[in-house]
Amino acid sequence: MINNIQELRERLFTSGIVKNEQELQGCTSEEIAYIESKYGVLPRTYREILGLLGHSAGKLVRGSEFEFYFDQLIKMNEWQQEVILESIAEGEDCTPLPEKAFCICALYGDPWFIIADGQDDCSVYFLHDDCITIKEASKSVMDWIKGFVEDAEYWIRKGLR
């Protein structure tokens, strides 16, 4: 079970997702402050996740599928807002992201996002590839990251990651 950042860290090592300390690199407090200066106060749980694995987490995600780490997040957030606004300006049906939305990941360009309004934890949402439908992907950030851990464990057991 993963209920907090300590349990997440343990599970990353015991499952073989992360083999050593060098594979697990978190964001600095300055990097997190930079995000918050642009997008709003991140939920505590997500700040902790960024502090643990914001730059690298071994085999947690495959780079070809996901945009997940700090440098990707910065680019993705700028790009997502721009693309959505351009689509709307061109008359396409597209739902703008809510105010204070911060994209925390994308799968082949389709974003998962949270609302950066300083909560302790929050839901994670997914903008479906139709650019119209926003769905709740998870009730909490910790549950969302737990899904990534379970997925990575599955692919590691299969020998595919």
Coordinates of C-alpha atoms in Angstrom, one line a residue, residues 4 21 24-25 28 30 32 41 45 57 90 98 116 134 144-145:
N4 CA 2.6 8.6 1.9
E21 CA 20.0 6.5 -5.2
L24 CA 16.0 8.7 -7.9
Q25 CA 16.4 12.4 -8.3
T28 CA 14.9 21.2 -5.7
E30 CA 13.8 26.3 -6.0
I32 CA 9.1 23.7 -7.1
V41 CA 0.5 26.7 -5.0
T45 CA 1.3 15.6 -1.9
A57 CA 12.8 7.6 -11.1
E90 CA -9.8 28.6 -34.9
P98 CA -9.6 25.3 -15.6
A116 CA -2.8 24.4 -8.1
I134 CA -12.3 16.4 -18.9
W144 CA -2.5 8.6 -9.3
I145 CA 1.2 7.9 -8.7

